[in-house]
Coordinates of C-alpha atoms and ligand atoms in Angstrom, one line a residue:
X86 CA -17.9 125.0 -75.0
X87 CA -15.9 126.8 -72.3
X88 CA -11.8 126.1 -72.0
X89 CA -10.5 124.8 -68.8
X90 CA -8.8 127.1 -66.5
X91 CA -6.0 124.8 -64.5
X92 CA -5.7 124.9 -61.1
X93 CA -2.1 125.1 -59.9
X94 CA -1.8 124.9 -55.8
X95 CA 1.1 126.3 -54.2
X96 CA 0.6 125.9 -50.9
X97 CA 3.1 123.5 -50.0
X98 CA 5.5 125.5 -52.0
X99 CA 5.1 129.4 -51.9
X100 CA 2.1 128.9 -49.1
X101 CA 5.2 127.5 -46.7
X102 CA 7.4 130.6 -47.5
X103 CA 4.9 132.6 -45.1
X104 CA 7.0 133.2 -41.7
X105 CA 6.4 130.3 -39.3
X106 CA 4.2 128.3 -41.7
X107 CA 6.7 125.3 -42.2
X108 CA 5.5 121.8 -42.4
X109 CA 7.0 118.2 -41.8
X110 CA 6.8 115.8 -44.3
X111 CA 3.7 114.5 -42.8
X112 CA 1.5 117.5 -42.6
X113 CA 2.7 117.9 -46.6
X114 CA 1.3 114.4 -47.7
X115 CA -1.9 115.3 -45.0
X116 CA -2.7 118.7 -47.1
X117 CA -1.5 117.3 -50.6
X118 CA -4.3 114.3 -50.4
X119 CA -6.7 116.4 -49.5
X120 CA -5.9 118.8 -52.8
X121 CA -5.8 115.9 -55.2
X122 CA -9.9 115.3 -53.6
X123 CA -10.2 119.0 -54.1
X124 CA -9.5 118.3 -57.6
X125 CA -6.5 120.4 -57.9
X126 CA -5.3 120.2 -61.6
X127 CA -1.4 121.0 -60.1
X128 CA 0.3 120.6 -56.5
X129 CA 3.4 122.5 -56.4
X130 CA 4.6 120.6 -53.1
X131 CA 7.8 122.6 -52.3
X132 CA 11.3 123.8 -53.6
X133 CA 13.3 120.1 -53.1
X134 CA 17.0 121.8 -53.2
X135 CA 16.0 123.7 -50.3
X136 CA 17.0 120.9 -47.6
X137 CA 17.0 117.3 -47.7
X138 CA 13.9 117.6 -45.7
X139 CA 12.3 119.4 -48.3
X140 CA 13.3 117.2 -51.3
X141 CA 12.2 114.0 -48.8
X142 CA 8.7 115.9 -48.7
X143 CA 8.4 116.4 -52.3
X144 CA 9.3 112.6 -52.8
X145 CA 6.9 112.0 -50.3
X146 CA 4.3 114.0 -52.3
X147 CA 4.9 112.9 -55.0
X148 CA 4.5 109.0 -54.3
X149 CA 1.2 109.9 -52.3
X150 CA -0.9 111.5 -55.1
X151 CA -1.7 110.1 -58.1
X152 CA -4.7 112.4 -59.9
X153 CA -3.4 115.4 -59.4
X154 CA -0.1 116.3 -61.4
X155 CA 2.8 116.8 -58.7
X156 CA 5.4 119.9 -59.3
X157 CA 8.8 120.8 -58.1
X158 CA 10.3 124.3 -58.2
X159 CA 14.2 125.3 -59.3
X160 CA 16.1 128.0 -60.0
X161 CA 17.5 128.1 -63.0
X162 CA 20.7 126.1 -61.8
X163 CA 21.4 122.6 -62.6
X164 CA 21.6 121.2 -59.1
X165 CA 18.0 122.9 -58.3
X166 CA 16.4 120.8 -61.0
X167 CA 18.2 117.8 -61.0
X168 CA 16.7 117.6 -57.4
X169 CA 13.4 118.3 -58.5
X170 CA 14.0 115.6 -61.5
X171 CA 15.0 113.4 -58.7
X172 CA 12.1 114.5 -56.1
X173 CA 9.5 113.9 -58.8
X174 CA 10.6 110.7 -60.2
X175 CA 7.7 108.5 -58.0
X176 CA 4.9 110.6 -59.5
X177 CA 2.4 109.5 -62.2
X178 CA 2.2 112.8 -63.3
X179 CA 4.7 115.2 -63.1
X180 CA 6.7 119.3 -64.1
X181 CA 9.4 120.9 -63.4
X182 CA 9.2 124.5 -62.7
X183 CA 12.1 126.7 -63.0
X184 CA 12.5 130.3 -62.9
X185 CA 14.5 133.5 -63.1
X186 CA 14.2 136.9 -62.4
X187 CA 13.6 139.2 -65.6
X188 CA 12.9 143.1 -63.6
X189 CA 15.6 145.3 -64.0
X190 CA 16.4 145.6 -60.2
X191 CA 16.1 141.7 -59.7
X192 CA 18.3 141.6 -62.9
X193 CA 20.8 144.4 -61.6
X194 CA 21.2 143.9 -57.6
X195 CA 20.0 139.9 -57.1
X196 CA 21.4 138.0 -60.0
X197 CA 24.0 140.9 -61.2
X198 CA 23.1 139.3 -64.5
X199 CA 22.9 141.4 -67.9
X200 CA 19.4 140.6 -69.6
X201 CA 21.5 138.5 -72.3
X202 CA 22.9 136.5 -69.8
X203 CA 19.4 135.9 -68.3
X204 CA 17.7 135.3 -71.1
X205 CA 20.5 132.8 -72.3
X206 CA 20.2 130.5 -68.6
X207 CA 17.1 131.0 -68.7
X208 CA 16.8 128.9 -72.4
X209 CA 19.2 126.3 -71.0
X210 CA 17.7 126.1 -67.8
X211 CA 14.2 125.0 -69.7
X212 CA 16.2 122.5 -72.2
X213 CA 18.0 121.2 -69.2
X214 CA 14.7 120.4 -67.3
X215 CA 13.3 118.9 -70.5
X216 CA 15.9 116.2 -70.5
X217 CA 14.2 115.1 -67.1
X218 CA 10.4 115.6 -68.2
X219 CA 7.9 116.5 -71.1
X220 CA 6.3 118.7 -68.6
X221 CA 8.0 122.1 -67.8
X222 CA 7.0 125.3 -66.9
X223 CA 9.1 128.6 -67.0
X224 CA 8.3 131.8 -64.7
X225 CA 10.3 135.4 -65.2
X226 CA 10.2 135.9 -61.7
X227 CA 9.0 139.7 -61.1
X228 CA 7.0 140.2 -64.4
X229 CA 4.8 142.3 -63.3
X230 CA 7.7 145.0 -63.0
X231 CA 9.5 143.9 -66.1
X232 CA 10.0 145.4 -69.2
X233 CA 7.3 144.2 -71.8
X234 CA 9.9 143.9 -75.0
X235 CA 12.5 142.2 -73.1
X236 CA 9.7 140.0 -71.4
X237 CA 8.2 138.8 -75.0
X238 CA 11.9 138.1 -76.0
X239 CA 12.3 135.5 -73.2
X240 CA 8.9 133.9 -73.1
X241 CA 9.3 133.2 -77.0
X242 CA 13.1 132.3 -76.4
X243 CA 11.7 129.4 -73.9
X244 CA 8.6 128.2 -75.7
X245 CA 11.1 127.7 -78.6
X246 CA 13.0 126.1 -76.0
X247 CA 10.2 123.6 -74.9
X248 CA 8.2 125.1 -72.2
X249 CA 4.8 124.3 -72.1
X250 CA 3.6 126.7 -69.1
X251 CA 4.6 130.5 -68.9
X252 CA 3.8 131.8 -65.9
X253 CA 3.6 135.7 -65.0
X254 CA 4.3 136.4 -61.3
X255 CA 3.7 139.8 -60.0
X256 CA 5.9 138.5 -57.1
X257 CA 5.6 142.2 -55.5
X258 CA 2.3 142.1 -55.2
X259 CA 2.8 145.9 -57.7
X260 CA 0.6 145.5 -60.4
X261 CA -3.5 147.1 -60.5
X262 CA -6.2 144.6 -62.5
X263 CA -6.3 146.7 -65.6
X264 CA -2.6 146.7 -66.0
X265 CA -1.9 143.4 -65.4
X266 CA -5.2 142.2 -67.6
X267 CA -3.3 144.0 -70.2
X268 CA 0.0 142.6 -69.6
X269 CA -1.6 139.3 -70.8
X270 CA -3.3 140.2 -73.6
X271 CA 0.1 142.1 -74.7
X272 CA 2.0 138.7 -74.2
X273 CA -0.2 136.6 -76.2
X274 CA -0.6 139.3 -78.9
X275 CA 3.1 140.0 -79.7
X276 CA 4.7 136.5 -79.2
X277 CA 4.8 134.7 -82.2
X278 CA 4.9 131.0 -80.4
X279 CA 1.8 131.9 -77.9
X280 CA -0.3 129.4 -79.2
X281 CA 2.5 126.8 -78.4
X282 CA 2.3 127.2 -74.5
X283 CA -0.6 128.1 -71.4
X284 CA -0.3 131.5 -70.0
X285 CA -0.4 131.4 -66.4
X286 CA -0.6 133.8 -63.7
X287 CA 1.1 133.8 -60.0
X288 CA -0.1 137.1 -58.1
X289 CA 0.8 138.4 -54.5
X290 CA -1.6 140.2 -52.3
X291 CA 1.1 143.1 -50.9
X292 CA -1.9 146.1 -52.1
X293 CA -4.8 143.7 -51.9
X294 CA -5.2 142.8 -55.3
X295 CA -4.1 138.9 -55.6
X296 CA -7.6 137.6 -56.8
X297 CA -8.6 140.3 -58.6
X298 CA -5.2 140.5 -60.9
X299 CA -5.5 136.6 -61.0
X300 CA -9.4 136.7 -62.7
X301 CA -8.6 140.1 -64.8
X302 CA -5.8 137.9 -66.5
X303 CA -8.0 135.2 -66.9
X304 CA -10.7 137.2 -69.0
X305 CA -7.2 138.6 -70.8
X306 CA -6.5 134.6 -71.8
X307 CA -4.8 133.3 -68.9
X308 CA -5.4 129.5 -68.7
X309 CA -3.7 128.4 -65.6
X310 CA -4.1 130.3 -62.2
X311 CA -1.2 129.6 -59.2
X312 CA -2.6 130.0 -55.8
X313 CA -2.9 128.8 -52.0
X314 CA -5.7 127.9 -49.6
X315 CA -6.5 130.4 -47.3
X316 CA -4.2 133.2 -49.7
X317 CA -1.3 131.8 -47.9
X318 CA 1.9 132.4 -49.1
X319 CA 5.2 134.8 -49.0
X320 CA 4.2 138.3 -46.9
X321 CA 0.4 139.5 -47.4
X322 CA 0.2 135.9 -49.4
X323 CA -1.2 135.1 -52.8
X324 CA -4.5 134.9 -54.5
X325 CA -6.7 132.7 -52.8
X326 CA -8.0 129.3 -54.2
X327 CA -11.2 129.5 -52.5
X328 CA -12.0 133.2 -53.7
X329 CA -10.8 132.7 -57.5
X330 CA -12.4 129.3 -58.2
X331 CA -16.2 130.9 -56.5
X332 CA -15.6 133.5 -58.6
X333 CA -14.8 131.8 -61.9
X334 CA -18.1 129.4 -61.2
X335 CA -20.4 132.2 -59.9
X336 CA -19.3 134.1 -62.8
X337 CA -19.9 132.3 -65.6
X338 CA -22.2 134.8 -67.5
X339 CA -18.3 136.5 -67.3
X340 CA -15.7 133.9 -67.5
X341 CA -15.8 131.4 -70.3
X342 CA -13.6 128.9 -68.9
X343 CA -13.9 127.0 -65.6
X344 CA -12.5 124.8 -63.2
X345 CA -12.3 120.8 -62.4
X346 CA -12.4 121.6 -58.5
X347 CA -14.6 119.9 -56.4
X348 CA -16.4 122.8 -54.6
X349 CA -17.7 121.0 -51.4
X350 CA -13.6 120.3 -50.5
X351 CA -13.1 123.7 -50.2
X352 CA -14.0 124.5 -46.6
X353 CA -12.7 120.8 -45.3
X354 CA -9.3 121.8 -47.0
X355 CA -9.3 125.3 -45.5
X356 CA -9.6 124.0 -42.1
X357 CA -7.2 121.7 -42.2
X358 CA -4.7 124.2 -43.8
X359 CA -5.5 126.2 -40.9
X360 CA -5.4 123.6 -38.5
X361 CA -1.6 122.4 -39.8
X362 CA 0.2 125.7 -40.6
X363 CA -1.8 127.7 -37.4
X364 CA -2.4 130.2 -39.8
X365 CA -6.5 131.4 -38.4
X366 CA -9.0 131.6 -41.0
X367 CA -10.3 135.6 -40.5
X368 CA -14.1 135.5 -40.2
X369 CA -15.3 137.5 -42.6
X370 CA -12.8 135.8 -45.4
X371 CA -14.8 135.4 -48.2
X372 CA -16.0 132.0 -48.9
X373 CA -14.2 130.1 -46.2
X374 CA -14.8 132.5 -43.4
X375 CA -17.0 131.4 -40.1
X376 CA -19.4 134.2 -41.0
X377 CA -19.0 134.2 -44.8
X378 CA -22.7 132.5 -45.2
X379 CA -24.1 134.3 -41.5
X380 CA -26.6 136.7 -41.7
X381 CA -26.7 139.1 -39.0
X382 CA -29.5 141.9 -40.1
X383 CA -33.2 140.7 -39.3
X384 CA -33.4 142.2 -42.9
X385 CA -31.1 140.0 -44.6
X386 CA -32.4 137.1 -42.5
X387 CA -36.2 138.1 -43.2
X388 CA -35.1 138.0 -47.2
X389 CA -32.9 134.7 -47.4
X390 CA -35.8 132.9 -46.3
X391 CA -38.2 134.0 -48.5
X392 CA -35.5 133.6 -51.0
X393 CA -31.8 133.0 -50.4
X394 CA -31.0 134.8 -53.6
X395 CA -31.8 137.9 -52.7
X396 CA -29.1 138.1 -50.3
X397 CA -26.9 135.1 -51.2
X398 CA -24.9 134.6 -54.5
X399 CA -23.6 131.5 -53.6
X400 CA -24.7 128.3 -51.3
X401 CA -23.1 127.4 -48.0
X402 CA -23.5 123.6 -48.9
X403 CA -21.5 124.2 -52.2
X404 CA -18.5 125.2 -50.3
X405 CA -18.7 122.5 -48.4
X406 CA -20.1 124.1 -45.1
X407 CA -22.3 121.4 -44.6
X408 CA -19.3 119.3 -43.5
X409 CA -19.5 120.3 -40.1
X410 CA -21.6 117.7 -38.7
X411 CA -21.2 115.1 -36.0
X412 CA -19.4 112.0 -36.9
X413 CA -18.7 110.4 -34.3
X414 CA -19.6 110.1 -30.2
X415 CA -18.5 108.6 -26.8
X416 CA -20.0 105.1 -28.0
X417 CA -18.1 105.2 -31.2
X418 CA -15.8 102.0 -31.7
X419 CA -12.2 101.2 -33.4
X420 CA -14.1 100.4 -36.7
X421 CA -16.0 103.6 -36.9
X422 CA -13.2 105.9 -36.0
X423 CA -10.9 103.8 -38.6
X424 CA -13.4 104.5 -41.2
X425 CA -14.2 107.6 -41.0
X426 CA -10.2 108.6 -41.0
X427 CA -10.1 106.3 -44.0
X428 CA -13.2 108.6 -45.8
X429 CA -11.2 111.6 -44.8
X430 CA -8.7 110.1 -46.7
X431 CA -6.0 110.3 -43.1
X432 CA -3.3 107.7 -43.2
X433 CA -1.7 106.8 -40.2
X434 CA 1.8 104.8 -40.3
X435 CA 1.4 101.7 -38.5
X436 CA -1.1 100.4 -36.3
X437 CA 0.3 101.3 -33.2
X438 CA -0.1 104.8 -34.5
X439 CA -3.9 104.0 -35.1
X440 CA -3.9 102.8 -31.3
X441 CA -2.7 105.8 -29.8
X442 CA -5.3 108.3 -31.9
X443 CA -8.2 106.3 -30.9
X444 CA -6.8 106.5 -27.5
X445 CA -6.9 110.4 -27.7
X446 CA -10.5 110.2 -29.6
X447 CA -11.6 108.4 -26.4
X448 CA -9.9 110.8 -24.0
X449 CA -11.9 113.5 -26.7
X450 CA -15.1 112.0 -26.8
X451 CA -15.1 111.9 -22.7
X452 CA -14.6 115.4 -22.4
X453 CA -16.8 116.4 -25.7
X454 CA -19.7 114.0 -26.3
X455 CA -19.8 115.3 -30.4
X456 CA -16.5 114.6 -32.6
X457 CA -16.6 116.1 -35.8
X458 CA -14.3 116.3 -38.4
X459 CA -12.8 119.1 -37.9
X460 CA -11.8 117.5 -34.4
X461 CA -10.6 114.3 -36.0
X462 CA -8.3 116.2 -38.2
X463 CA -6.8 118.3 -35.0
X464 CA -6.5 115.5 -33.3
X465 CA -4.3 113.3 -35.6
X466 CA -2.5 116.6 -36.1
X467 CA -2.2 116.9 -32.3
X468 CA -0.6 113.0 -32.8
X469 CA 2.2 113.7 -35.1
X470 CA 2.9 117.0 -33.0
X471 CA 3.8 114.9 -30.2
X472 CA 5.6 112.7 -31.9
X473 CA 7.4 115.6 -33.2
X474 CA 8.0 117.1 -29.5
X475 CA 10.6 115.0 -28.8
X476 CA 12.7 117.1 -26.0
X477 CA 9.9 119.0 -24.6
X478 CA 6.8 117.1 -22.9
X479 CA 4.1 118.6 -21.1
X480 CA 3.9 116.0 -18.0
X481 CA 1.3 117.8 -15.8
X482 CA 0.2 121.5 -15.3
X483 CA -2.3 123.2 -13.0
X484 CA -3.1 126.3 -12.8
X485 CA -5.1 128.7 -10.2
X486 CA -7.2 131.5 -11.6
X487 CA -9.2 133.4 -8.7
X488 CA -10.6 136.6 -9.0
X489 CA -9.2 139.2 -6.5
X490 CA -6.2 136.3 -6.9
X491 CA -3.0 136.5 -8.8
X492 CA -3.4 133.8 -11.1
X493 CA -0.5 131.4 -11.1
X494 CA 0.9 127.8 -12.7
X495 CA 2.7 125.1 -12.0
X496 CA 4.3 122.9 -14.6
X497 CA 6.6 119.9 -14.9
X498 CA 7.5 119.1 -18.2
X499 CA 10.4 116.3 -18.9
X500 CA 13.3 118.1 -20.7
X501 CA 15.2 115.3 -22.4
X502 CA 14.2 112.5 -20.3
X503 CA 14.3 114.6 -17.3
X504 CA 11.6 115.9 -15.3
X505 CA 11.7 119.6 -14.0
X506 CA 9.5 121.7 -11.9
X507 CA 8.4 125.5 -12.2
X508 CA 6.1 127.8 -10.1
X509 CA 5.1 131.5 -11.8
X510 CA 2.7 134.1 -11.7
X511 CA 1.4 135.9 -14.1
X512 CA -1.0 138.1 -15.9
X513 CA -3.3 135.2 -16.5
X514 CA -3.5 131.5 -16.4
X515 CA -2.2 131.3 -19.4
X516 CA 0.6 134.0 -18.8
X517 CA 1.8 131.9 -15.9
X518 CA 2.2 128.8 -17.3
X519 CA 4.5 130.5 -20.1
X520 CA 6.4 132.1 -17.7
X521 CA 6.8 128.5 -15.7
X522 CA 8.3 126.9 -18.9
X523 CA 10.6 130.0 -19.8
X524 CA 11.9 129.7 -15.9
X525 CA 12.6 125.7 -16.7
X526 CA 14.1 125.9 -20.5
X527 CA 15.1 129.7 -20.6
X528 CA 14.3 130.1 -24.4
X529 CA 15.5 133.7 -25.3
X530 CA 12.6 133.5 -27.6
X531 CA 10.2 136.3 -28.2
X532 CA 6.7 135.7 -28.5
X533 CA 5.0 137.7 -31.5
X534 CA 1.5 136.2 -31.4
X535 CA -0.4 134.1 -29.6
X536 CA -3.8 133.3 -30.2
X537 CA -6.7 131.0 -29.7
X538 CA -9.8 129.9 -32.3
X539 CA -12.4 127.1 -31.3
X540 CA -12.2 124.2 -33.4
X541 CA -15.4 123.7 -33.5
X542 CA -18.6 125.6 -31.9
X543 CA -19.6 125.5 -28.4
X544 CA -18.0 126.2 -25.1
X545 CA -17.3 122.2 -25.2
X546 CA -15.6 122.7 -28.2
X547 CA -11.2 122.0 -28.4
X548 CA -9.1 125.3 -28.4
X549 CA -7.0 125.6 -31.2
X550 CA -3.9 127.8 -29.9
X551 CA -0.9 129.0 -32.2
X552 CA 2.0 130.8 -30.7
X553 CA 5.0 132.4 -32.9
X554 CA 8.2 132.3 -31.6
X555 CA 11.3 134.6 -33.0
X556 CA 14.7 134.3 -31.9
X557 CA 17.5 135.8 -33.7
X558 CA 15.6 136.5 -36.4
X559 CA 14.0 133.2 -37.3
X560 CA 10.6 132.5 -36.9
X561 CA 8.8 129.9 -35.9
X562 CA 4.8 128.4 -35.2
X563 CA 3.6 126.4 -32.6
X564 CA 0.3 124.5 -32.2
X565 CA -1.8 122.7 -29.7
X566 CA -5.2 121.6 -29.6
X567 CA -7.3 120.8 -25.5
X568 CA -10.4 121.3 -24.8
X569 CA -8.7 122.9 -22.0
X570 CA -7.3 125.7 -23.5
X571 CA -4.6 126.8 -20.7
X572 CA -3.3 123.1 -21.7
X573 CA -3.5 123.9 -25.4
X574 CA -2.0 127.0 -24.5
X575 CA 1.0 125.5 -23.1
X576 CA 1.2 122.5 -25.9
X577 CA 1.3 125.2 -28.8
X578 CA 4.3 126.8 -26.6
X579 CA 6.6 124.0 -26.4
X580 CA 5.8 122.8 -30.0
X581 CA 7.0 126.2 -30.9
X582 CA 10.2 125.7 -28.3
X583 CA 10.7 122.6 -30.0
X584 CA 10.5 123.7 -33.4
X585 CA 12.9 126.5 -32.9
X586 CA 15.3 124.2 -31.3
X587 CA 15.5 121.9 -34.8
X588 CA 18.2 123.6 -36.9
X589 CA 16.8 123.8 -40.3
X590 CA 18.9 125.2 -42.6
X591 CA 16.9 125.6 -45.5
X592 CA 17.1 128.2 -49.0
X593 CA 14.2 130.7 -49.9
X594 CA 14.0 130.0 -53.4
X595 CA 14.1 133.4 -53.9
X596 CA 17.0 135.4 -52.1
X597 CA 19.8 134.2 -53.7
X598 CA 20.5 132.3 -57.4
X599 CA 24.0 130.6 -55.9
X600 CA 23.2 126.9 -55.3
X601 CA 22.7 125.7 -51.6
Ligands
KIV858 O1 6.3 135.1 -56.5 C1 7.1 134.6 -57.4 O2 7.6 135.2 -58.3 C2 7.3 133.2 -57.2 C3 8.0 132.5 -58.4 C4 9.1 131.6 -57.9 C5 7.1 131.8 -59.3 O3 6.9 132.5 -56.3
ZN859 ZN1 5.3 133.7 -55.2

């Protein structure tokens, strides 16, 4: 019989530490319902001291999900997990995670901590969170550059202490798969208590290597793997849910442990990560990219259908690919949009909330005669984004694109209430209309990307636009979905204005050990 290997998501945690990837509240629950019908064993939904935004999402988390076990991180200080105690309290299944650096320049120029004094907070940090839950799990943050004696000396100090989860973070992304295979098997070898606790393993993807460090310290004995949908996460990201839990299942002549996920959620819960965070999916991304199953080669083509093996080690349809199909139409009613939200598992907050989205699928279905999921799901986002732009509204825009013209815009958008008019040129349509709102709000801003993915296929389909925004060294995202994608254009822009205009003083987990 094969072991299990857990499946801890940290999307909503380490996921939103990716520059410009924050979430509200709502987005969290959004993603963390559609993890628990993934099947995900753990949902690490954020780091509550961080804000009292954050700690509200947690909660929030936390009282929305019920089969999936919901986790809170804390550094080791008692006001981090008293919060996460706190954040967790509604779920029916919950851990703590708390952690401290154990690498000699973490130790040294972070904490300014001798080892002795970190291994010491690092025992009371684990009995503290175990007066709050049975459930606790312990990371020494920047393993993968730690020493190996002073590593086992911790790990046994904390099992001893009552942690039921170790888990080895290669935060910097430093370690190669053979090395850090073998950093496993050391662990579980040379400390005595092993047998008392999981072994997990949390890797970055700074030289690529994420997945392929994850799955080398599985077959070392690794039973719980951390990772994000889409590899999101903290610079190049972490290891990616998608690629790790295809491999462990492709792989079983390999691996003898597997997964409880739910296989066809992958691609629906990749798109709507992407959707939410505005973080594109790359196309050839293995398993959840747009060509990830396409065969462009008459000789590939020529061999799949005589037999899809030849060139196929997986199936489309078992990654969920086959979700993208038409649900709904112009002649669709209240009922049938209200179910199909329902079977996607989409709460809205109150009727009149309900109203308004079938308003905008009717508006949708007018301009695009097939809805499919992937639409519905852009379009409640599209909902609480408004609801979200508050100061900023887009009240009308037109634009004139000629060729042999300059191409310029026109835009009144209400500032507070207040409805101001611009005129600009510009490079393009779309260039115009930016430079229109900049002339009305004068952000200061500077934009860093800005790009556009269809949402769905065909010329019909809704433009998908993310624009990142930096201004004094903050960063932000923006999104906005039209079928017109000069409006979308202009909808990701203010959301971005808008979102930079929030002060949100929030921690990184990671930068500092002094409470917030
Ligand atoms: O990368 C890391 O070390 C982390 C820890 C907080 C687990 O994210
Ligand atoms: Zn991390």
């Amino acid at each position: 019989m094969s072991d299990s290997l857990i499946i801890f998501d940290t999307t909503l945690r380490d996921g939103e530490q990716s520059p410009g990837a924050s979430m509200t509240r709502d987005e969290k629950v959004r993603i963390a319902r559609n993890l628990e019908r993934l099947r995900v064993d753990v949902i690490e939904a954020g780091f509550p001291a961080a804000s009292q935004g954050d700690f509200d999402s947690v909660r929030a988390v936390a009282e929305a999900v019920s089969e999936s076990r919901v986790c809170g991180l804390a550094r080791a200080i008692e006001g981090d997990i008293k919060a996460v105690a706190n954040a967790i309290k509604p779920a029916a299944m919950s851990r703590i995670h708390t952690f401290i650096a154990t690498s000699p320049i973490h130790m040294q120029e972070k904490l300014r901590m001798s080892p002795d004094e970190v291994l010491e907070r690092a025992v009371w940090a684990v009995k503290l969170a175990r007066e709050f839950t049975d459930d606790v799990e312990f990371s020494p943050e920047d393993a993968g550059r730690s020493d190996p004696d002073f590593l086992c000396r911790v790990i046994e100090a904390v099992i001893d202490a009552g942690a039921g989860t170790i888990n080895i973070p290669d935060t910097v992304g430093y370690n190669l798969p053979g090395q850090f295979g073998g950093l496993i098997a050391t662990l579980l070898e040379r400390i005595p208590n092993a047998d008392k606790a999981i072994f997990s393993v949390h890797c970055h993807n700074d030289l690529g290597m994420a997945v392929a460090n994850s799955l080398s310290a599985v077959l070392n004995g690794a039973r719980q793997v951390e990772c994000t949908i889409n590899g999101l996460g903290e610079r190049a990201g972490n290891a990616a849910l998608e690629e790790v839990v295809m491999a462990v299942r492709t792989r079983q002549d390999l691996f003898n442990c597997d997964t409880r996920i739910d296989t066809t959620q992958i691609v629906p819960t990749s798109r709507l990560v992407s959707n939410i965070t505005g973080f594109a999916v790359q196309p050839n991304k293995a398993v959840v990219g747009a060509n990830a199953f396409a065969h462009e080669s008459g000789i590939h083509q020529d061999g799949v259908i005589k037999k899809r093996e030849t060139y196929e080690i997986m199936r489309a349809e078992d990654v969920g690919w086959s979700h993208n199909r038409m649900v709904l139409g112009k002649h669709s009613g209240r009922n049938a949009f209200r179910t199909r939200l329902a079977e996607l598992d989409i709460q809205l907050e109150s009727e009149t909330a309900l109203n308004s989205a079938f308003a905008r699928f009717k508006e949708l279905a007018d301009k695009k005669h097939e809805i499919f999921d992937e639409d519905l799901q852009a379009l409640v986002t599209e909902e609480s984004l408004e609801q979200a732009t508050e100061k900023l509204k887009l009240v009308t825009l037109k634009v004139c694109s000629e060729t042999g013209e300059t191409p310029s815009a026109d835009v009144t958008l209400s500032v507070d209430g207040v409805d101001m008019h611009a005129s600009m040129t510009g490079g393009g349509p779309v260039d115009a209309a930016f430079r229109a709102i900049d002339a009305i709000v004068d952000s200061g801003c500077n934009l860093l990307l800005y790009s556009v993915n269809n949402i769905t296929t065909g010329t019909d389909s809704q433009g998908e636009v993310t624009v990142r925004l930096e201004k004094d060294g903050r960063i932000v995202n923006g999104n906005g979905a039209d079928t017109d994608i000069v409006i979308a254009s202009a909808k990701a822009y203010l959301n971005a204005l808008e979102r930079m205009s929030v002060d949100l003083r929030r921690a990184h987990p990671q930068v500092t050990q002094q409470p917030i």
